[in-house]
Amino acid sequence: MLAVGVDVGGTKIAAGLVDERGSVLGCVRVSTPDSPAATVDAIAAAVRELGAGEVPVGVGVAGFVATDRSTVALAPNLGWRGEPFGERLAGGLGTRVWVENDANAAAWAETRFGAAAGRDAVVCVTVGTGVGGGIVMDRQVWRGAFGMAGEIGHLQVVEAGRECRCGQRGCLEQYASGSALVAAAREMIAAGGPDSAGLRTACGDRAEALTGPVVTQLAASGDPAAVRLIGEVGRWLGVGLAGLAAVLDPECFVIGGGVLDAGELLLGPARSSFAARLPAGDHRPHAPVLAAVLGNEAGLVGAADLARLALLGESG
Ligand SMILES: [Zn+2]
């Protein structure tokens, strides 16, 4: 049976009709409105436009989702707190709705249909503006007792380190994300060394105009400073992966998100630092660190599949 998957981002909403093999049959994209109520209306309109009828709807949201799979406890980028989001959307649409953390949904999609297809124990890390994560154990999304597991971006890697939006300090997201990459590039420009010439040219001497994709493209073209900056993000990512392997011992890691456009410039240093940091690393298999393959669609494909399996009682 078909299902609808929705990915609610800070600026855009994507809704897609997805079949049981994870193929997207049609997609509608709209801007994300300011308020949760308007967002519910925008999603309902997008789902109707897909013309899917009364099929299950899965929604991936960047935030902490409560165990009822409806309430968004906190979505900092959207400004939502304690929103009974799924219930409202179900009321508006007259169909059943499953709300999932967006990184959990992406992890599920990569495990069912993507880079980790056929594997049972998978940890996915999304390295974008922030760092998201999803854990699949025994072919189930591991959500934790309170629904909020897998917040890999908030793994503390530096005691009393950089401040994080979650209220803590030293979280992985502050070192291994697109935002951290841009901050480090701006620091390099401010320091004014000769190695920052490529970065300065790329942003027209306006450090504030620098973005993650600009640094990534510069690295891909071989600029040594940009390569070093991406490598540093990769190195921190490897530190996080080693900690995760110590606790979860997954079969593989899947790395996705915008910074993955840097490819091996990110993954190479991540693998080296993972190998160097892995506890008892000389005496155990090393889980491969793989590139995600589903790209931007992973979130909506995973949300649709989870909704179909959970709400129709089909097995994965
Ligand atoms: Zn944090």
Short mmCIF file of C-alpha atoms and ligand atoms in Angstrom, two decimals:
data_model
loop_
_atom_site.label_atom_id
_atom_site.label_comp_id
_atom_site.label_asym_id
_atom_site.label_seq_id
_atom_site.Cartn_x
_atom_site.Cartn_y
_atom_site.Cartn_z
CA MET A 1 0.00 0.00 0.00
CA LEU A 2 1.12 3.55 -0.67
CA ALA A 3 1.83 6.05 2.10
CA VAL A 4 2.59 9.75 2.25
CA GLY A 5 5.83 10.99 3.76
CA VAL A 6 6.36 14.59 4.83
CA ASP A 7 9.64 16.25 5.72
CA VAL A 8 9.18 19.46 7.70
CA GLY A 9 12.32 21.57 7.47
CA GLY A 10 13.00 25.04 8.85
CA THR A 11 12.36 26.67 5.47
CA LYS A 12 10.67 24.03 3.28
CA ILE A 13 8.11 21.27 3.55
CA ALA A 14 8.32 18.32 1.14
CA ALA A 15 5.43 15.85 0.87
CA GLY A 16 5.74 12.74 -1.27
CA LEU A 17 3.72 9.69 -2.22
CA VAL A 18 5.89 6.63 -1.51
CA ASP A 19 5.42 2.98 -2.47
CA GLU A 20 6.47 -0.09 -0.47
CA ARG A 21 9.86 -0.22 -2.19
CA GLY A 22 10.71 3.32 -1.11
CA SER A 23 10.18 4.92 -4.53
CA VAL A 24 8.76 8.45 -4.54
CA LEU A 25 5.89 8.58 -7.02
CA GLY A 26 5.10 12.27 -6.69
CA CYS A 27 6.28 15.19 -4.61
CA VAL A 28 4.96 18.62 -3.56
CA ARG A 29 7.17 21.31 -2.02
CA VAL A 30 5.98 24.42 -0.15
CA SER A 31 7.54 26.99 2.19
CA THR A 32 7.32 26.36 5.94
CA PRO A 33 4.89 28.86 7.53
CA ASP A 34 5.72 30.59 10.83
CA SER A 35 3.22 28.98 13.18
CA PRO A 36 2.47 25.32 13.95
CA ALA A 37 -1.23 25.82 13.07
CA ALA A 38 -0.38 27.25 9.64
CA THR A 39 2.15 24.42 9.15
CA VAL A 40 -0.59 21.85 9.79
CA ASP A 41 -2.76 23.59 7.15
CA ALA A 42 0.12 23.75 4.65
CA ILE A 43 0.90 20.04 5.09
CA ALA A 44 -2.79 19.09 4.79
CA ALA A 45 -3.03 21.08 1.54
CA ALA A 46 0.17 19.45 0.17
CA VAL A 47 -1.08 15.96 1.05
CA ARG A 48 -4.44 16.63 -0.65
CA GLU A 49 -2.58 17.88 -3.72
CA LEU A 50 -0.84 14.49 -3.95
CA GLY A 51 -4.30 12.98 -4.38
CA ALA A 52 -3.43 9.91 -2.33
CA GLY A 53 -6.78 9.53 -0.56
CA GLU A 54 -6.88 8.09 2.96
CA VAL A 55 -3.43 6.55 3.17
CA PRO A 56 -1.22 6.72 6.30
CA VAL A 57 0.82 9.90 6.65
CA GLY A 58 4.26 9.95 8.26
CA VAL A 59 5.81 13.29 9.20
CA GLY A 60 9.49 13.82 9.95
CA VAL A 61 10.23 16.85 12.14
CA ALA A 62 13.58 18.17 13.34
CA GLY A 63 12.87 17.98 17.05
CA PHE A 64 12.18 15.90 20.11
CA VAL A 65 9.02 13.83 19.54
CA ALA A 66 7.17 12.34 22.52
CA THR A 67 6.27 8.64 22.83
CA ASP A 68 2.67 9.26 21.65
CA ARG A 69 4.18 9.83 18.14
CA SER A 70 2.06 12.96 17.87
CA THR A 71 3.40 15.60 20.27
CA VAL A 72 6.50 17.58 19.33
CA ALA A 73 8.04 18.36 22.74
CA LEU A 74 10.66 20.74 21.35
CA ALA A 75 11.65 21.77 17.83
CA PRO A 76 14.15 24.63 18.30
CA ASN A 77 14.48 25.52 14.59
CA LEU A 78 10.70 25.71 14.15
CA GLY A 79 10.06 27.37 17.53
CA TRP A 80 7.60 24.66 18.62
CA ARG A 81 7.10 23.57 22.22
CA GLY A 82 4.65 20.88 23.33
CA GLU A 83 2.72 20.93 20.03
CA PRO A 84 0.02 18.21 19.62
CA PHE A 85 1.03 18.27 15.99
CA GLY A 86 0.09 14.76 14.76
CA GLU A 87 -3.35 14.91 16.36
CA ARG A 88 -4.14 18.23 14.70
CA LEU A 89 -2.95 17.06 11.31
CA ALA A 90 -4.92 13.81 11.60
CA GLY A 91 -8.02 15.86 12.46
CA GLY A 92 -7.52 18.10 9.44
CA LEU A 93 -6.88 15.25 7.02
CA GLY A 94 -9.20 12.56 8.34
CA THR A 95 -6.43 9.95 8.15
CA ARG A 96 -3.90 8.48 10.56
CA VAL A 97 -0.64 10.32 11.17
CA TRP A 98 2.70 9.17 12.58
CA VAL A 99 5.19 11.81 13.72
CA GLU A 100 8.87 10.92 13.79
CA ASN A 101 12.13 12.71 14.43
CA ASP A 102 13.45 13.54 10.94
CA ALA A 103 16.86 11.92 11.48
CA ASN A 104 15.19 8.72 12.76
CA ALA A 105 13.09 8.71 9.59
CA ALA A 106 16.19 9.18 7.39
CA ALA A 107 18.03 6.41 9.28
CA TRP A 108 15.11 4.07 8.71
CA ALA A 109 15.04 4.86 4.99
CA GLU A 110 18.79 4.18 4.59
CA THR A 111 18.39 0.88 6.48
CA ARG A 112 15.37 -0.27 4.46
CA PHE A 113 16.24 1.00 1.00
CA GLY A 114 19.63 2.73 1.04
CA ALA A 115 23.30 2.41 2.00
CA ALA A 116 22.59 -0.03 4.87
CA ALA A 117 19.90 -2.13 3.15
CA GLY A 118 19.74 -5.61 4.67
CA ARG A 119 21.63 -4.69 7.85
CA ASP A 120 20.12 -5.07 11.32
CA ALA A 121 22.11 -2.64 13.48
CA VAL A 122 22.84 0.73 11.93
CA VAL A 123 23.74 4.19 13.20
CA CYS A 124 23.09 7.09 10.81
CA VAL A 125 24.58 10.53 11.33
CA THR A 126 23.34 13.52 9.34
CA VAL A 127 25.96 16.23 9.10
CA GLY A 128 24.14 19.34 7.91
CA THR A 129 23.73 22.74 9.54
CA GLY A 130 23.48 20.71 12.74
CA VAL A 131 24.16 17.04 13.49
CA GLY A 132 21.22 14.63 13.57
CA GLY A 133 21.23 10.96 14.28
CA GLY A 134 19.13 7.85 14.07
CA ILE A 135 19.71 4.41 15.55
CA VAL A 136 18.27 1.18 14.13
CA MET A 137 18.73 -1.88 16.35
CA ASP A 138 17.38 -5.33 15.47
CA ARG A 139 15.60 -3.71 12.51
CA GLN A 140 13.68 -1.28 14.73
CA VAL A 141 14.17 2.44 15.18
CA TRP A 142 15.56 2.81 18.70
CA ARG A 143 13.61 5.70 20.21
CA GLY A 144 14.46 5.24 23.90
CA ALA A 145 12.17 5.20 26.92
CA PHE A 146 10.94 8.77 26.39
CA GLY A 147 11.04 8.83 22.58
CA MET A 148 14.14 10.98 22.33
CA ALA A 149 17.08 8.64 21.67
CA GLY A 150 19.52 9.16 18.82
CA GLU A 151 20.33 12.83 19.47
CA ILE A 152 23.89 12.17 18.37
CA GLY A 153 24.57 15.87 17.81
CA HIS A 154 24.30 16.38 21.56
CA LEU A 155 26.83 13.75 22.55
CA GLN A 156 29.32 15.66 24.68
CA VAL A 157 32.80 15.42 23.17
CA VAL A 158 34.49 18.34 24.96
CA GLU A 159 33.98 19.03 28.63
CA ALA A 160 33.08 22.71 29.18
CA GLY A 161 33.43 23.22 25.41
CA ARG A 162 31.50 25.45 23.01
CA GLU A 163 27.97 26.47 24.01
CA CYS A 164 25.11 24.56 22.37
CA ARG A 165 21.46 25.50 21.75
CA CYS A 166 20.39 22.52 23.87
CA GLY A 167 21.62 24.31 27.01
CA GLN A 168 24.80 22.24 27.38
CA ARG A 169 28.40 22.72 26.28
CA GLY A 170 30.83 20.77 24.12
CA CYS A 171 28.22 18.85 22.07
CA LEU A 172 29.40 17.07 18.89
CA GLU A 173 27.22 19.43 16.81
CA GLN A 174 29.44 22.33 17.84
CA TYR A 175 32.48 20.66 16.20
CA ALA A 176 31.25 18.32 13.46
CA SER A 177 28.53 20.28 11.64
CA GLY A 178 28.13 22.66 8.72
CA SER A 179 27.77 25.52 11.21
CA ALA A 180 31.04 24.56 12.90
CA LEU A 181 32.68 24.40 9.46
CA VAL A 182 31.54 27.93 8.58
CA ALA A 183 32.58 29.28 12.01
CA ALA A 184 36.07 27.77 11.63
CA ALA A 185 36.38 29.18 8.10
CA ARG A 186 35.42 32.66 9.31
CA GLU A 187 38.01 32.40 12.11
CA MET A 188 40.61 31.46 9.53
CA ILE A 189 39.70 34.52 7.43
CA ALA A 190 39.76 36.77 10.51
CA ALA A 191 43.24 35.47 11.40
CA GLY A 192 44.29 36.72 7.97
CA GLY A 193 46.97 34.14 7.18
CA PRO A 194 48.11 33.57 3.58
CA ASP A 195 46.40 30.15 3.52
CA SER A 196 42.98 31.83 3.76
CA ALA A 197 43.32 33.52 0.34
CA GLY A 198 41.07 30.96 -1.38
CA LEU A 199 38.35 31.36 1.27
CA ARG A 200 38.49 35.15 1.02
CA THR A 201 38.15 35.07 -2.75
CA ALA A 202 35.29 32.55 -2.60
CA CYS A 203 33.19 34.86 -0.41
CA GLY A 204 34.25 38.13 -2.11
CA ASP A 205 36.14 39.21 1.04
CA ARG A 206 32.91 39.12 3.03
CA ALA A 207 33.36 36.42 5.68
CA GLU A 208 29.73 36.84 6.76
CA ALA A 209 28.64 35.71 3.27
CA LEU A 210 30.50 32.42 3.62
CA THR A 211 28.32 29.27 3.63
CA GLY A 212 28.95 25.57 4.16
CA PRO A 213 28.44 24.68 0.48
CA VAL A 214 30.98 27.37 -0.55
CA VAL A 215 33.63 25.84 1.74
CA THR A 216 32.71 22.33 0.54
CA GLN A 217 33.04 23.32 -3.14
CA LEU A 218 36.34 25.05 -2.48
CA ALA A 219 37.63 21.89 -0.77
CA ALA A 220 36.47 19.79 -3.73
CA SER A 221 38.50 22.05 -6.03
CA GLY A 222 41.60 21.30 -3.93
CA ASP A 223 42.02 24.48 -1.84
CA PRO A 224 44.33 23.30 0.99
CA ALA A 225 42.73 25.44 3.73
CA ALA A 226 39.20 24.30 2.85
CA VAL A 227 40.38 20.67 2.69
CA ARG A 228 41.87 21.10 6.18
CA LEU A 229 38.62 22.61 7.54
CA ILE A 230 36.50 19.74 6.16
CA GLY A 231 39.08 17.28 7.51
CA GLU A 232 38.70 18.80 10.97
CA VAL A 233 34.91 18.29 10.82
CA GLY A 234 35.57 14.69 9.72
CA ARG A 235 38.04 14.17 12.55
CA TRP A 236 35.46 15.27 15.12
CA LEU A 237 32.84 13.10 13.46
CA GLY A 238 35.17 10.11 13.93
CA VAL A 239 35.48 10.94 17.63
CA GLY A 240 31.69 10.78 17.91
CA LEU A 241 31.49 7.53 15.93
CA ALA A 242 34.06 5.86 18.20
CA GLY A 243 31.98 6.72 21.26
CA LEU A 244 28.85 5.44 19.56
CA ALA A 245 30.58 2.18 18.55
CA ALA A 246 31.72 1.68 22.14
CA VAL A 247 28.12 1.80 23.34
CA LEU A 248 26.08 0.44 20.42
CA ASP A 249 28.49 -1.75 18.37
CA PRO A 250 26.60 -1.24 15.05
CA GLU A 251 27.27 -3.18 11.83
CA CYS A 252 27.91 0.07 9.99
CA PHE A 253 27.60 3.83 10.15
CA VAL A 254 25.84 5.79 7.41
CA ILE A 255 26.81 9.45 7.03
CA GLY A 256 24.43 11.84 5.26
CA GLY A 257 23.62 15.56 5.18
CA GLY A 258 24.88 18.52 3.16
CA VAL A 259 28.52 18.28 4.31
CA LEU A 260 28.66 14.80 2.74
CA ASP A 261 28.99 16.65 -0.60
CA ALA A 262 32.68 16.80 0.39
CA GLY A 263 32.74 13.00 0.01
CA GLU A 264 36.03 11.37 0.94
CA LEU A 265 37.43 14.71 2.16
CA LEU A 266 34.98 14.26 5.05
CA LEU A 267 34.77 10.46 5.28
CA GLY A 268 38.52 9.75 5.03
CA PRO A 269 39.46 11.77 8.15
CA ALA A 270 36.31 10.44 9.90
CA ARG A 271 37.42 6.83 9.28
CA SER A 272 41.00 7.53 10.44
CA SER A 273 39.91 9.27 13.60
CA PHE A 274 37.27 6.57 14.27
CA ALA A 275 39.93 3.84 13.94
CA ALA A 276 42.36 5.71 16.19
CA ARG A 277 39.73 6.32 18.89
CA LEU A 278 37.82 3.03 18.87
CA PRO A 279 38.15 1.29 22.27
CA ALA A 280 40.04 -2.02 21.87
CA GLY A 281 40.36 -1.05 18.23
CA ASP A 282 43.12 -3.59 17.50
CA HIS A 283 41.00 -6.45 18.75
CA ARG A 284 37.61 -6.01 17.11
CA PRO A 285 36.07 -5.53 13.68
CA HIS A 286 35.71 -1.90 12.61
CA ALA A 287 32.20 -0.99 11.44
CA PRO A 288 32.41 0.52 7.94
CA VAL A 289 31.62 4.24 7.63
CA LEU A 290 29.41 4.51 4.52
CA ALA A 291 28.01 7.44 2.54
CA ALA A 292 24.21 7.80 2.55
CA VAL A 293 22.62 7.22 -0.87
CA LEU A 294 19.07 8.54 -0.58
CA GLY A 295 19.95 12.23 -0.28
CA ASN A 296 17.26 14.79 0.55
CA GLU A 297 14.43 12.31 0.07
CA ALA A 298 15.54 10.00 2.93
CA GLY A 299 13.42 11.82 5.54
CA LEU A 300 10.14 11.64 3.67
CA VAL A 301 10.73 8.09 2.41
CA GLY A 302 11.49 6.90 5.95
CA ALA A 303 8.54 8.76 7.48
CA ALA A 304 6.17 7.24 4.90
CA ASP A 305 7.51 3.73 5.43
CA LEU A 306 7.35 3.99 9.24
CA ALA A 307 3.76 5.25 9.02
CA ARG A 308 2.81 2.40 6.69
CA LEU A 309 4.41 -0.24 8.92
CA ALA A 310 3.17 1.20 12.22
CA LEU A 311 -0.34 2.20 11.23
CA LEU A 312 -1.16 -0.76 8.98
CA GLY A 313 0.66 -3.35 11.11
CA GLU A 314 2.77 -4.50 8.15
CA SER A 315 6.22 -5.84 8.98
CA GLY A 316 9.51 -4.43 7.70
ZN ZN B 1 23.78 20.22 22.50
#
